[in-house]
XYZ file of C-alpha atoms in Angstrom:
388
model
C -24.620 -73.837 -24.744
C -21.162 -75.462 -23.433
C -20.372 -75.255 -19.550
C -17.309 -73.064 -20.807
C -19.762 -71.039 -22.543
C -21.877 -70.797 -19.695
C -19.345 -70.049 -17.446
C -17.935 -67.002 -19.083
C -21.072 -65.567 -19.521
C -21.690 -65.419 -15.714
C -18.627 -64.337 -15.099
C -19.098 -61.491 -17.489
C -22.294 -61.021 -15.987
C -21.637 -60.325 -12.727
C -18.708 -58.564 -13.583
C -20.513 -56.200 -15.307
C -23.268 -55.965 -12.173
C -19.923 -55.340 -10.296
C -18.768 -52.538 -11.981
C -22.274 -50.911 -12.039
C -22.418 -50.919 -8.666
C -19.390 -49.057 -8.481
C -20.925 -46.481 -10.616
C -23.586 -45.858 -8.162
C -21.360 -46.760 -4.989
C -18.485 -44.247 -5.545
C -18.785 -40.498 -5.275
C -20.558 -38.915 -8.162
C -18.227 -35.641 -7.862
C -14.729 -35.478 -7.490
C -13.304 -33.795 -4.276
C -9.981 -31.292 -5.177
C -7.746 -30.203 -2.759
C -8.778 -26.604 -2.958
C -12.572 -27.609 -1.593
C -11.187 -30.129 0.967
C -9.351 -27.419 2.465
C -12.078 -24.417 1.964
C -14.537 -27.397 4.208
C -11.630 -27.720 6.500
C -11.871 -23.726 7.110
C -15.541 -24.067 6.964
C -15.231 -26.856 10.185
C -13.407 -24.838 11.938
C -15.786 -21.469 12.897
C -16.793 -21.787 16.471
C -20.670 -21.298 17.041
C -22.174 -18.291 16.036
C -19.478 -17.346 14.535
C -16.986 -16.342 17.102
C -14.096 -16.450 15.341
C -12.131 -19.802 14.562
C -10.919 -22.703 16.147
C -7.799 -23.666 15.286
C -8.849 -27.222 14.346
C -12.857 -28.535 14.037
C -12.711 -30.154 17.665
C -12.967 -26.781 19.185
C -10.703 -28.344 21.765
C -7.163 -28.391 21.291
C -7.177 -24.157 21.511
C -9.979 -21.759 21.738
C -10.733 -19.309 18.765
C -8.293 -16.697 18.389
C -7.075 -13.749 16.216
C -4.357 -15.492 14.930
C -6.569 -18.412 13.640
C -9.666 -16.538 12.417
C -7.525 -14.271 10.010
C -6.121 -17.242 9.153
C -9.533 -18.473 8.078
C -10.873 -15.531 6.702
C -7.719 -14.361 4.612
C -7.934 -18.278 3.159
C -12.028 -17.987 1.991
C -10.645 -14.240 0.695
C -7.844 -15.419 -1.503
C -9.146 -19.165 -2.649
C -12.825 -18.878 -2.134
C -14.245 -15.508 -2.746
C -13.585 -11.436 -1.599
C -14.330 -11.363 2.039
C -16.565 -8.184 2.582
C -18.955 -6.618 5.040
C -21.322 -7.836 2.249
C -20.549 -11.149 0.968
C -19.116 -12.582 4.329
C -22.206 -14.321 6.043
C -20.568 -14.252 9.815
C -19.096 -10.608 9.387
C -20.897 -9.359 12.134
C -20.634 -12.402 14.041
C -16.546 -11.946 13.638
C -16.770 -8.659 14.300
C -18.490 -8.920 17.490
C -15.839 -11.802 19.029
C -12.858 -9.371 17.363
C -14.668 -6.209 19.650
C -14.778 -8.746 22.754
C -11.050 -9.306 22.519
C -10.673 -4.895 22.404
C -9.030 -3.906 25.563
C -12.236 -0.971 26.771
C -10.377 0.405 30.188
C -9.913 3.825 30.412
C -6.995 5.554 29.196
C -5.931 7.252 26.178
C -4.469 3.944 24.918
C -5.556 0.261 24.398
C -4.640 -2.665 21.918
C -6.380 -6.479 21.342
C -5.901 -9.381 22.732
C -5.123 -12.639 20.488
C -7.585 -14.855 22.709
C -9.814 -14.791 26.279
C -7.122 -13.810 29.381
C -4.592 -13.054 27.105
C -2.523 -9.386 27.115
C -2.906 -6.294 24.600
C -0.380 -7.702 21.655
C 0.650 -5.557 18.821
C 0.817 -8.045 16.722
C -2.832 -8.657 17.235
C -4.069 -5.346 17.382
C -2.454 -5.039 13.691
C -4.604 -8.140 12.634
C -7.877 -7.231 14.528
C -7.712 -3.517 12.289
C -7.082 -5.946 8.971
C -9.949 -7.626 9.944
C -11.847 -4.413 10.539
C -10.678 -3.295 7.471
C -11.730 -5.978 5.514
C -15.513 -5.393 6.570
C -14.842 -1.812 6.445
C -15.106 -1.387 10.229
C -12.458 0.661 11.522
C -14.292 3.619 11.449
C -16.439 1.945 14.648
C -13.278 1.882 16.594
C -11.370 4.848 18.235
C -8.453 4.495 15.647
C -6.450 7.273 18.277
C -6.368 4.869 20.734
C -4.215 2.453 19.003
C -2.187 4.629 17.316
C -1.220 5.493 21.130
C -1.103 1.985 22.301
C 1.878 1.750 19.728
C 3.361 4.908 20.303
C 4.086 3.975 24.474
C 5.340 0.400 23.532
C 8.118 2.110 21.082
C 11.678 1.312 23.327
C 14.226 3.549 23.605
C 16.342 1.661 20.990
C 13.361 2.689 18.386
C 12.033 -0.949 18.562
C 8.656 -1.542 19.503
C 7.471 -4.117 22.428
C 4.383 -5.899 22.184
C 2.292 -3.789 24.473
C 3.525 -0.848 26.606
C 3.787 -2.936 29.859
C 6.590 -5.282 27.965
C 9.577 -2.644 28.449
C 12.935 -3.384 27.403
C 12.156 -6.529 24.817
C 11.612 -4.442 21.726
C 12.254 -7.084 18.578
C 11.893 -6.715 15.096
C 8.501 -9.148 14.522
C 6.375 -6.454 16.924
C 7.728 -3.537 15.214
C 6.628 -4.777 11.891
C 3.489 -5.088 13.345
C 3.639 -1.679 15.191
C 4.929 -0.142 12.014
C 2.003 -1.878 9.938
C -0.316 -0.310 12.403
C 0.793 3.524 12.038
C 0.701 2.601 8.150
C -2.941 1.293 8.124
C -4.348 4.288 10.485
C -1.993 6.777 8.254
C 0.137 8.047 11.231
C 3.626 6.813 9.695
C 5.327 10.451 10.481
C 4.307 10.192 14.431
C 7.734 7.892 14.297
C 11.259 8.934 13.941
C 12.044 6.383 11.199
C 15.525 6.972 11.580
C 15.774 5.284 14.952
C 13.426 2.621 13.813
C 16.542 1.691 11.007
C 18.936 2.265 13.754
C 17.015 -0.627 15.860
C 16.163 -2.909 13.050
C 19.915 -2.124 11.770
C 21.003 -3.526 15.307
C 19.483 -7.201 14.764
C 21.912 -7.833 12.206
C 24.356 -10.083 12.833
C 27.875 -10.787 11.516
C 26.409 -13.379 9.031
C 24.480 -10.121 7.698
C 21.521 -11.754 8.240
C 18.928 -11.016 11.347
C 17.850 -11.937 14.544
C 15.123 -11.715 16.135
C 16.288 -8.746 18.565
C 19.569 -6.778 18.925
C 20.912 -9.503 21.855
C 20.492 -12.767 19.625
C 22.909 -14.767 19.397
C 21.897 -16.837 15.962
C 20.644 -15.512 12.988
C 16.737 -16.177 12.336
C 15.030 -17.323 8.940
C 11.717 -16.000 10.100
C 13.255 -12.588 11.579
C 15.461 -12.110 8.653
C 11.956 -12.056 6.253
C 10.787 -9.978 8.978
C 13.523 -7.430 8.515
C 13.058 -7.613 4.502
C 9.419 -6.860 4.892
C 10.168 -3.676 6.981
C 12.842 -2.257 4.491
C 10.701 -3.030 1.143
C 6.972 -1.727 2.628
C 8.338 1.003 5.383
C 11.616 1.654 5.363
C 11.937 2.161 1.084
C 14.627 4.995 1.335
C 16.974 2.455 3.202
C 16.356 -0.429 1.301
C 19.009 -0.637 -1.619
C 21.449 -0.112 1.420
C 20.752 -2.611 3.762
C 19.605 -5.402 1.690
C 22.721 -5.344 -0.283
C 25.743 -8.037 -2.287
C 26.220 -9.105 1.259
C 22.993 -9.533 2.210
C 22.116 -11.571 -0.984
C 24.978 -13.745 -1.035
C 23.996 -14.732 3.588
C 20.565 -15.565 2.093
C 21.457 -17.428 -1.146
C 23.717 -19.534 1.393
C 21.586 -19.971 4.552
C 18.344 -20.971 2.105
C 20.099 -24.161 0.502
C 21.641 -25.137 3.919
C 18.929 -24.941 5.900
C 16.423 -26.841 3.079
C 15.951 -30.594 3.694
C 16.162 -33.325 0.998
C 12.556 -33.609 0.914
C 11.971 -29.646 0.379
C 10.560 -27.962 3.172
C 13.010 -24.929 5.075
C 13.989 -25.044 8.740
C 15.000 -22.380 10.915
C 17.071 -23.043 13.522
C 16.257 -20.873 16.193
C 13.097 -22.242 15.843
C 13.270 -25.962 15.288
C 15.636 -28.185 14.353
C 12.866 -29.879 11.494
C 11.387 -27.942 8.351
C 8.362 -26.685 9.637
C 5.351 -25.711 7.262
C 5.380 -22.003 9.234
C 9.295 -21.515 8.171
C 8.908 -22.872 5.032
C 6.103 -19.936 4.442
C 9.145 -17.504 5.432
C 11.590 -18.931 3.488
C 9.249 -18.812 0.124
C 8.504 -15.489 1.302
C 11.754 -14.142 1.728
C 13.025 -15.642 -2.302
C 9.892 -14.019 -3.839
C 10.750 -11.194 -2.326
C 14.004 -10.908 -3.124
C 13.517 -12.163 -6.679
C 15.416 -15.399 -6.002
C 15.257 -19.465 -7.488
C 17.085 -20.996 -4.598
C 14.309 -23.468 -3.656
C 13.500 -26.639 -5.501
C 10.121 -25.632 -6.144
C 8.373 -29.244 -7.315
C 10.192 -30.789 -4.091
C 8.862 -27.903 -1.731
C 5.224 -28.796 -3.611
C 5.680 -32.137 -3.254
C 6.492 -31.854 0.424
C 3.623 -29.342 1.531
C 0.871 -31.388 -0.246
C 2.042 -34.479 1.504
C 1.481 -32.543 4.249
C -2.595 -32.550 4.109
C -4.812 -34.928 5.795
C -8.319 -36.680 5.101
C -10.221 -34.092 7.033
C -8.694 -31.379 4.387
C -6.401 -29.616 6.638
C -2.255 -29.234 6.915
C -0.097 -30.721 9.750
C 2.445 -28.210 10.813
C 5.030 -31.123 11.924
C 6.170 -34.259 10.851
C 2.863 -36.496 10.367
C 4.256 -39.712 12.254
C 4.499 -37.674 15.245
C 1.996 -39.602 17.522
C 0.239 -35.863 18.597
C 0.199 -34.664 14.899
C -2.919 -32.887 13.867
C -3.972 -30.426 10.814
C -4.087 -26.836 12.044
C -5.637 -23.732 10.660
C -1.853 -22.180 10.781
C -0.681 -24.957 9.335
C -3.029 -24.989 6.618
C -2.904 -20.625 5.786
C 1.154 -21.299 5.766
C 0.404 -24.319 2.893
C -1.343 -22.517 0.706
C -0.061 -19.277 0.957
C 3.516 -20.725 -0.069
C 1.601 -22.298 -2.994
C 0.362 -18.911 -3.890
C 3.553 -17.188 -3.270
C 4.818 -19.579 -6.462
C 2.049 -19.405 -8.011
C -1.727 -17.616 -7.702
C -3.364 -19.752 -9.651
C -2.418 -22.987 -7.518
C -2.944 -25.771 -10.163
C -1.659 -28.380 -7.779
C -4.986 -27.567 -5.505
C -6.865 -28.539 -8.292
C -6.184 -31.890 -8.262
C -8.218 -34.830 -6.284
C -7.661 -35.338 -3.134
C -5.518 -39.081 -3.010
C -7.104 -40.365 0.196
C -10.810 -40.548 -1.890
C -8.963 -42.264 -5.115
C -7.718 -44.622 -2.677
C -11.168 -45.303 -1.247
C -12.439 -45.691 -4.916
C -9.978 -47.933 -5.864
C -10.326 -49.838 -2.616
C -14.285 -49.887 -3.500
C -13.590 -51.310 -7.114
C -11.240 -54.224 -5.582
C -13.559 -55.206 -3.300
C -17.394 -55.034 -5.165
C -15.127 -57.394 -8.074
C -13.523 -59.569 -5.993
C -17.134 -59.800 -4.464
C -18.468 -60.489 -7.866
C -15.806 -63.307 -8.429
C -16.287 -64.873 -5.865
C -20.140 -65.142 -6.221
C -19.795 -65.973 -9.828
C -17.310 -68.808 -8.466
C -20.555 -70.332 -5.931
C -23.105 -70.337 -9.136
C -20.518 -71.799 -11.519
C -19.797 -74.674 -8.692
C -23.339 -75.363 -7.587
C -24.485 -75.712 -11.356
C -21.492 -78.056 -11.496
C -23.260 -80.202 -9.046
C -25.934 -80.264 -10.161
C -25.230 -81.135 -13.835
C -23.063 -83.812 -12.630
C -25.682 -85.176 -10.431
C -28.035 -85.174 -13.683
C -25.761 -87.328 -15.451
C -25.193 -89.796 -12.486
């Protein structure tokens, strides 16, 4: 055998033993986006299952409505139905839900969204979705927040967030308040007319919405807001209000307010897309029936958006305080959904793992070079030494 011959053959060799032990070094199963983000959900329930943190630490905010619906109404639409039965922590969640239930005397009472917080409407409507869900509501005295709306109702026919909050009646907390009389089936204890008089009032000479009759600049989020009340409650008044000159505010305020990279700002909230807006602004197109988004940009820019430990950044991700979020993430995939339910982009790998693998084939080859290298020049010696 010639040194050339030789010398390819270990080469071969331990390029071969190279890429075997990248078979058994790099992960046997594939990890999709769908699962990275279902283990990111998983991370976040707080012990014992009261409720969810907003991110794994358990640190950076303590476990709240807002972020255990969030959870839950993920594992319900990507993972599997959320019931009383198939939901291992239902009674776990339903317990820290009943903890947050304001139990004072009186003929009314809401929830609270966390520990210390006030009776909210908006969530008191999510607590009773929850309760729903696990078909609960009947061990709650339903009467009591069907009250707790009725005495935060202004006299402008808005609704405040709780009955102590007079005089700040917007359009987000009478959704919510509206949502609640629909659930409980107490929809005619409300004068809808003055509720369309007040939600009528929030619209602004652009035609579209803000967030409360006083505004002074139109809102992305309160103008979905408004659309939601007018196509689930207020259906009689619908064809009226969201009208030619309603369509043609949105089909102009969408485009200008949409960055080159795809994600949707709103100004009165910040002056960067945010995934949260974005959510509204898919929202409010599906619901109209409108193709004003660039739909592979918006994709493009939400799944950049997701981070090694499987959840979504809200922000931009070179902010130095930027961290995935359980709001972040249930506004991600729910404007994936909104385009489309089956969410084929979530089936895809995960790129921070390919770039691991790739990282592990570079290295165990280049390692396998260079060791084929040290043979080939020690037999080298040593044949030359032989012929001296």
């Amino acid at each position: 055998m010639t040194f050339r011959t030789k010398e390819l053959t270990c080469f071969t060799l331990f390029a071969f033993i190279g890429l075997l032990l990248v078979s058994f070094i790099a992960p046997g199963a594939a990890l999709t986006r769908k699962k990275a983000t279902l283990d990111f959900v998983d991370s976040c329930l707080a012990d014992r299952g009261a409720g969810y943190y907003s991110h794994p630490d358990g640190v950076s905010a303590d476990a709240t409505i807002d972020t255990t619906i969030a959870a839950i109404t993920l594992i319900d639409t990507f993972d599997y139905p959320v019931t009383n039965e198939t939901y291992d922590e239902a009674l776990n969640v339903r317990n820290f839900i009943d903890n947050l239930r304001n139990k004072s005397d009186g003929d009314y009472g809401g929830f609270k969204n966390a520990e210390g917080a006030e009776d909210s409407m908006k969530a008191t409507y999510q607590s009773l979705r929850l309760l729903d869900m696990f078909d609960a509501t009947s061990t709650v005295n339903l009467s009591r927040f069907v009250n707790f709306v009725l005495e935060s109702q202004d006299d402008n026919g808005g609704f405040t967030a709780n009955p102590l909050a007079n005089n700040t009646a917007d359009i987000f907390n009478t959704y919510y308040a509206l949502k609640i009389l629909e659930l409980t089936e107490n929809l005619t204890k409300v004068h809808l007319g003055e509720v369309n008089t007040f939600v009528n009032s929030c619209r602004m000479s652009s035609n579209l919405y803000g967030g409360a009759p006083n505004a002074t600049t139109e809102s992305l989020v309160a103008t979905s807001f408004a659309v939601s009340i007018y196509q689930e409650i207020l259906t009689n008044e619908s064809s009226a209000y969201l009208n030619f000159g309603f369509n043609n505010a949105v089909q102009d305020f969408l485009p200008d307010n949409t960055s080159p990279a795809g994600g949707v700002k709103d100004p009165v909230i910040s002056e960067d897309p945010l995934l949260s807006t974005t959510y509204f602004a898919v929202k409010l197109q599906e619901s109209l029936e409108f193709n004003l988004l660039d739909e592979s940009a918006l994709k493009n820019w939400i799944l950049d958006k997701q981070v090694s430990d499987g959840g979504f950044v809200e922000g931009s991700l070179e902010e130095p305080t930027a961290s995935s979020s359980l709001e972040a993430t249930y506004h991600a995939l729910m404007c994936l959904y909104l385009f489309n339910s089956n969410t084929p982009e979530l089936d895809n790998d995960v790129p921070w793992l390919l770039s691991q693998d790739l990282l592990i084939v570079v290295g165990v080859i280049t390692a396998s070079v260079l060791i084929a290298v040290v043979i080939i020049t020690i037999y080298v010696k040593r044949k030359n030494k032989i012929q001296l």
